[in-house]
XYZ file of C-alpha atoms in Angstrom:
205
model
C 0.000 0.000 0.000
C 1.329 3.428 -0.912
C 1.998 6.014 1.760
C 0.071 9.288 1.627
C 3.469 10.881 1.087
C 4.778 8.547 -1.632
C 7.404 10.331 -3.706
C 6.693 13.702 -2.009
C 9.755 15.729 -2.987
C 11.250 18.955 -1.661
C 14.501 20.673 -2.609
C 16.608 21.592 0.425
C 18.213 24.786 -0.947
C 21.433 24.099 0.915
C 24.366 26.421 1.544
C 27.949 25.481 2.338
C 28.850 25.691 6.016
C 31.954 27.837 6.506
C 34.756 27.041 4.025
C 33.474 23.552 3.162
C 32.747 22.572 -0.423
C 30.199 19.880 0.437
C 26.795 19.945 2.140
C 27.288 19.462 5.873
C 25.315 16.756 7.663
C 23.939 19.198 10.230
C 22.444 21.381 7.505
C 20.872 18.408 5.739
C 19.453 17.220 9.079
C 18.046 20.631 10.020
C 16.441 21.361 6.647
C 14.982 17.858 6.345
C 13.593 18.162 9.865
C 11.930 21.461 8.959
C 10.514 20.144 5.676
C 9.275 16.977 7.365
C 7.245 19.007 9.837
C 5.869 21.199 7.029
C 4.755 18.512 4.601
C 4.012 15.480 6.759
C 3.519 16.096 10.485
C 4.282 19.084 12.745
C 5.318 16.549 15.398
C 7.479 14.513 13.015
C 11.154 13.942 13.741
C 14.160 12.102 12.334
C 14.776 8.763 14.066
C 17.844 7.910 12.027
C 19.954 9.295 9.229
C 22.789 7.437 7.506
C 24.989 9.331 5.071
C 26.050 7.539 1.898
C 28.184 10.169 0.154
C 29.419 13.761 0.309
C 27.024 15.891 -1.709
C 28.598 18.874 -3.444
C 25.364 19.939 -5.171
C 21.981 20.825 -3.720
C 19.814 17.898 -2.627
C 16.159 17.029 -2.423
C 14.156 15.095 0.161
C 11.903 12.273 -1.015
C 9.436 10.699 1.413
C 8.397 7.049 0.916
C 10.277 6.702 -2.370
C 8.678 4.210 -4.748
C 12.065 3.335 -6.232
C 15.654 3.697 -5.085
C 17.701 6.542 -6.552
C 20.946 5.687 -8.358
C 23.635 4.810 -5.786
C 25.895 7.605 -7.038
C 23.142 10.155 -6.256
C 22.019 8.784 -2.876
C 23.276 11.200 -0.214
C 21.438 9.784 2.826
C 18.786 7.329 3.962
C 16.398 8.168 6.793
C 13.735 6.762 9.072
C 11.299 9.459 10.172
C 8.807 9.210 13.003
C 5.331 10.669 12.566
C 2.585 10.834 15.194
C 1.123 7.460 14.182
C 3.659 5.800 11.885
C 7.212 5.693 10.597
C 8.347 6.425 7.059
C 11.429 5.784 5.012
C 12.963 8.727 3.204
C 15.995 9.530 1.101
C 18.094 12.605 0.411
C 19.210 12.668 -3.209
C 21.915 14.840 -4.747
C 20.647 16.890 -7.689
C 22.378 18.689 -10.545
C 21.674 22.097 -8.995
C 24.877 23.708 -7.716
C 25.243 25.154 -4.229
C 26.315 28.759 -4.712
C 26.520 30.282 -1.245
C 28.621 29.910 1.908
C 27.694 31.100 5.395
C 29.835 31.726 8.456
C 29.981 29.123 11.218
C 32.000 29.518 14.414
C 32.621 25.972 15.622
C 35.033 27.215 18.291
C 32.181 29.068 19.994
C 30.608 25.685 20.717
C 33.838 24.067 21.903
C 34.915 27.006 24.048
C 32.188 26.253 26.611
C 32.802 22.496 26.758
C 34.866 20.310 29.072
C 36.663 17.215 27.746
C 37.727 14.313 29.967
C 39.083 10.853 29.129
C 36.110 9.715 27.036
C 33.467 12.434 26.995
C 32.776 16.065 26.260
C 30.243 18.090 28.237
C 28.690 21.496 27.751
C 28.719 24.054 30.529
C 25.748 25.644 28.785
C 24.129 25.804 25.354
C 25.958 27.899 22.776
C 23.057 29.242 20.715
C 23.462 26.856 17.778
C 21.068 24.067 16.840
C 21.116 20.832 18.799
C 22.625 18.787 15.977
C 25.276 21.429 15.228
C 26.376 21.360 18.844
C 26.408 17.569 19.106
C 28.410 17.176 15.876
C 30.918 19.879 16.836
C 31.325 18.353 20.293
C 31.862 14.874 18.889
C 34.404 16.203 16.405
C 36.213 18.096 19.190
C 36.356 14.954 21.337
C 37.753 12.913 18.451
C 40.356 15.537 17.615
C 41.566 15.286 21.214
C 41.443 11.496 21.587
C 42.291 10.351 18.067
C 44.408 12.942 16.219
C 44.908 11.997 12.572
C 47.929 12.208 10.299
C 45.657 12.154 7.258
C 41.927 12.350 6.641
C 39.374 13.892 8.975
C 36.716 12.747 11.383
C 33.234 13.240 9.922
C 29.652 12.657 10.995
C 28.257 9.512 9.335
C 25.171 8.304 11.237
C 22.654 9.407 13.854
C 20.154 7.144 15.624
C 17.749 8.783 18.072
C 15.464 7.288 20.723
C 13.534 10.561 20.923
C 13.567 13.949 19.260
C 15.972 16.648 20.360
C 14.362 19.034 22.834
C 14.385 22.719 21.892
C 14.457 23.507 25.635
C 17.450 21.365 26.586
C 20.002 22.911 28.934
C 23.106 20.975 27.937
C 24.490 18.034 25.996
C 27.144 15.455 26.702
C 28.744 13.080 24.194
C 30.363 9.917 25.561
C 32.614 7.698 23.438
C 31.468 4.071 23.693
C 33.326 2.209 20.964
C 36.265 2.745 18.633
C 36.580 0.364 15.699
C 40.135 0.234 14.408
C 40.597 3.948 14.906
C 38.521 4.570 11.773
C 34.944 4.464 13.087
C 33.400 5.302 16.452
C 30.103 5.037 18.288
C 29.212 7.658 20.914
C 26.165 8.203 23.104
C 24.286 11.493 23.115
C 23.050 12.591 26.532
C 20.537 15.428 26.826
C 20.030 16.893 30.303
C 21.280 13.655 31.847
C 19.169 11.319 29.678
C 20.532 9.148 26.861
C 18.653 10.027 23.680
C 20.654 8.252 20.986
C 23.923 7.466 19.273
C 26.153 9.292 16.810
C 28.735 7.626 14.596
C 31.859 9.155 13.100
C 34.213 7.789 10.474
C 37.561 8.844 9.040
C 37.146 10.214 5.532
C 39.559 11.602 2.966
C 37.858 14.577 1.307
C-alpha cells in the first residue's frame, strides 16, 4: 500500500557551512527536519539518518520513495517518526549547484565544553542548533582522543530514541566504541538522559 506521502519531494536549498565545499550533515538534518514538519507532520522527527556520500550539489528530500535513486546520487537514507507511523525517506543529490557559503564559528561551541578521558560536556548551550552542537562536540572529542595524520573525522550516522528538545540545557557526548581507529560510536546525553547514538568515520575529502 502506498503512503500518503509517496514520492513527495522537496529541494533543500542548501548552503555550504563555513569554508566547506560539500553539504554538511547538520544542515541536511536541520532542513529535512523542517521540511518533514511542514509537509508530513508538525510533530514529526528524524529517528535515524545514515549518510552515503558527500554531496557537493543541492539535494532534495523524497518521502516514501517508490524506487531507489541511483547509488551515485544517494546522499542519505532516513527513518522518520510521525505521530502514528514511521516512514522511510531519502536525500538525493541533484544537478543544482550550491552557490553560497555562510559563516559558522565551531570554536564558539567548543569554548564552553569540558573534555575528559572519554566524553565532552557542555557548561551551557551555545546558541546553535542541537545537531550542530552535538556534531561539533563529537568532532572536538575525536580531535583530542584520536588525532589523525591524514583524513578527517566526519559525521556519518545518527540514531535517536527521541527527538531533540528545543528547551534542553546541555548536551554530553560519551565515546562508547572505537573500531580500528577509523569508526566510532558515541552516546548522546541530553540533560542527563541518553537520547541516541552518533557515529563518526575517518574520511579523505
